[in-house]
Amino acid sequence: MKKLISLLALVAFALASHAADTKPVETTFQRYWSVYAKKDFVKAAAEVLPSDLEATKAAVLPVFLANQNSKAKDGPEVLAAFFGKTVGKARDTMSAVEVFAGLNRVVAAGSPDLFEVLKDATVAIIFVRAVTADEAEIHFQVMVRGQGDTDAETLVKEEGRWWVKIKDDPKQTAESFKALFAGK
């Protein structure tokens, strides 16, 4: 009986320490989600892995710069959403954060109803799975008007803190916009 109690205590301790280890992951995700859902994409970018932001900028910005005069069906609207108030030569030197914000303005412009309901959505973390010591998956449920859906994000630890990973491959994102601007 003593061995069973000791074993249960050990398991409880292990679970408690594992739960405590997920707090920084959960905190980073909550900071990201709270501003992303309100369309504050610049603040959301502060939680995104900097190397992912740079890779996205390197792949996507040249596509938008090369197609600034696109006459494709949705081209002008996509360009306006992406560049926002950035005009002229300032577009050439957009930061990785500005590119991330621009891409997400395009998403928001294409799905205004979604972002309208997201601002009132609640997010519940279902569980956090440690993939490695420096990578975790956070599984969550988004509740909107009594309806729920689940999703997951990957976070990585670099330089002592957790960062949200960008899900989409930047090169594929760039190819999708090339096709859009080509009218395909």
mmCIF file of C-alpha atoms in Angstrom, residues 52-147:
data_model
loop_
_atom_site.group_PDB
_atom_site.id
_atom_site.type_symbol
_atom_site.label_atom_id
_atom_site.label_comp_id
_atom_site.label_asym_id
_atom_site.label_seq_id
_atom_site.Cartn_x
_atom_site.Cartn_y
_atom_site.Cartn_z
ATOM 1 C CA ASP A 52 9.668 32.531 -39.888
ATOM 2 C CA LEU A 53 8.842 36.215 -40.350
ATOM 3 C CA GLU A 54 12.079 36.752 -42.293
ATOM 4 C CA ALA A 55 11.502 33.689 -44.488
ATOM 5 C CA THR A 56 7.981 34.883 -45.256
ATOM 6 C CA LYS A 57 9.242 38.347 -46.158
ATOM 7 C CA ALA A 58 11.975 36.913 -48.396
ATOM 8 C CA ALA A 59 9.496 34.749 -50.309
ATOM 9 C CA VAL A 60 6.412 36.953 -50.444
ATOM 10 C CA LEU A 61 7.481 40.610 -50.616
ATOM 11 C CA PRO A 62 9.184 40.263 -54.037
ATOM 12 C CA VAL A 63 5.954 38.799 -55.461
ATOM 13 C CA PHE A 64 3.900 41.765 -54.264
ATOM 14 C CA LEU A 65 6.504 44.283 -55.408
ATOM 15 C CA ALA A 66 6.682 42.711 -58.876
ATOM 16 C CA ASN A 67 2.897 42.754 -59.226
ATOM 17 C CA GLN A 68 2.053 46.211 -57.888
ATOM 18 C CA ASN A 69 0.223 47.060 -61.098
ATOM 19 C CA SER A 70 -1.624 43.773 -61.421
ATOM 20 C CA LYS A 71 -4.930 43.938 -63.250
ATOM 21 C CA ALA A 72 -5.907 40.396 -62.251
ATOM 22 C CA LYS A 73 -9.476 40.006 -61.027
ATOM 23 C CA ASP A 74 -8.710 40.397 -57.306
ATOM 24 C CA GLY A 75 -5.254 41.918 -57.737
ATOM 25 C CA PRO A 76 -5.955 45.548 -56.831
ATOM 26 C CA GLU A 77 -7.908 44.630 -53.684
ATOM 27 C CA VAL A 78 -5.252 42.156 -52.544
ATOM 28 C CA LEU A 79 -2.486 44.695 -53.166
ATOM 29 C CA ALA A 80 -4.368 47.423 -51.299
ATOM 30 C CA ALA A 81 -4.902 45.143 -48.303
ATOM 31 C CA PHE A 82 -1.298 43.934 -48.316
ATOM 32 C CA PHE A 83 0.418 47.307 -48.628
ATOM 33 C CA GLY A 84 -2.100 49.186 -46.491
ATOM 34 C CA LYS A 85 -0.842 52.744 -46.052
ATOM 35 C CA THR A 86 2.674 51.910 -47.259
ATOM 36 C CA VAL A 87 3.338 53.721 -50.541
ATOM 37 C CA GLY A 88 6.138 54.368 -52.993
ATOM 38 C CA LYS A 89 9.706 53.327 -52.223
ATOM 39 C CA ALA A 90 8.736 52.492 -48.608
ATOM 40 C CA ARG A 91 7.216 49.312 -50.000
ATOM 41 C CA ASP A 92 10.684 48.106 -51.038
ATOM 42 C CA THR A 93 11.908 48.210 -47.451
ATOM 43 C CA MET A 94 8.927 46.781 -45.602
ATOM 44 C CA SER A 95 9.953 44.914 -42.474
ATOM 45 C CA ALA A 96 9.187 41.261 -41.874
ATOM 46 C CA VAL A 97 6.566 42.358 -39.336
ATOM 47 C CA GLU A 98 4.916 44.636 -41.916
ATOM 48 C CA VAL A 99 4.842 41.780 -44.444
ATOM 49 C CA PHE A 100 3.234 39.470 -41.857
ATOM 50 C CA ALA A 101 0.678 42.160 -41.045
ATOM 51 C CA GLY A 102 0.022 42.732 -44.752
ATOM 52 C CA LEU A 103 -0.573 39.057 -45.454
ATOM 53 C CA ASN A 104 -2.992 38.848 -42.567
ATOM 54 C CA ARG A 105 -4.807 42.004 -43.735
ATOM 55 C CA VAL A 106 -5.321 40.140 -47.021
ATOM 56 C CA VAL A 107 -6.766 37.184 -45.086
ATOM 57 C CA ALA A 108 -8.995 39.502 -43.039
ATOM 58 C CA ALA A 109 -10.191 41.358 -46.148
ATOM 59 C CA GLY A 110 -11.082 38.044 -47.764
ATOM 60 C CA SER A 111 -12.952 36.813 -44.681
ATOM 61 C CA PRO A 112 -14.465 39.861 -42.971
ATOM 62 C CA ASP A 113 -17.290 37.858 -41.396
ATOM 63 C CA LEU A 114 -14.824 35.442 -39.832
ATOM 64 C CA PHE A 115 -12.850 38.224 -38.184
ATOM 65 C CA GLU A 116 -16.045 39.921 -37.061
ATOM 66 C CA VAL A 117 -16.992 36.848 -35.021
ATOM 67 C CA LEU A 118 -13.410 36.070 -33.953
ATOM 68 C CA LYS A 119 -13.204 39.247 -31.911
ATOM 69 C CA ASP A 120 -15.943 37.828 -29.645
ATOM 70 C CA ALA A 121 -14.659 34.234 -29.690
ATOM 71 C CA THR A 122 -13.331 32.442 -26.660
ATOM 72 C CA VAL A 123 -10.362 30.130 -26.826
ATOM 73 C CA ALA A 124 -9.841 27.175 -24.537
ATOM 74 C CA ILE A 125 -6.585 25.279 -24.505
ATOM 75 C CA ILE A 126 -7.317 21.569 -24.666
ATOM 76 C CA PHE A 127 -3.769 20.351 -24.102
ATOM 77 C CA VAL A 128 -0.133 21.092 -24.801
ATOM 78 C CA ARG A 129 2.067 18.322 -26.158
ATOM 79 C CA ALA A 130 5.821 18.608 -25.816
ATOM 80 C CA VAL A 131 7.320 17.350 -29.075
ATOM 81 C CA THR A 132 10.858 18.043 -27.862
ATOM 82 C CA ALA A 133 12.322 20.259 -25.149
ATOM 83 C CA ASP A 134 12.203 23.152 -27.631
ATOM 84 C CA GLU A 135 9.019 22.394 -29.585
ATOM 85 C CA ALA A 136 5.417 22.072 -28.459
ATOM 86 C CA GLU A 137 1.998 21.692 -30.026
ATOM 87 C CA ILE A 138 -0.871 23.548 -28.445
ATOM 88 C CA HIS A 139 -4.319 22.150 -29.172
ATOM 89 C CA PHE A 140 -7.205 24.510 -28.609
ATOM 90 C CA GLN A 141 -10.902 25.043 -29.173
ATOM 91 C CA VAL A 142 -12.390 28.256 -30.506
ATOM 92 C CA MET A 143 -15.962 28.910 -29.399
ATOM 93 C CA VAL A 144 -18.104 31.319 -31.408
ATOM 94 C CA ARG A 145 -21.790 31.769 -30.663
ATOM 95 C CA GLY A 146 -22.047 28.360 -29.028
ATOM 96 C CA GLN A 147 -20.265 26.587 -31.879
#
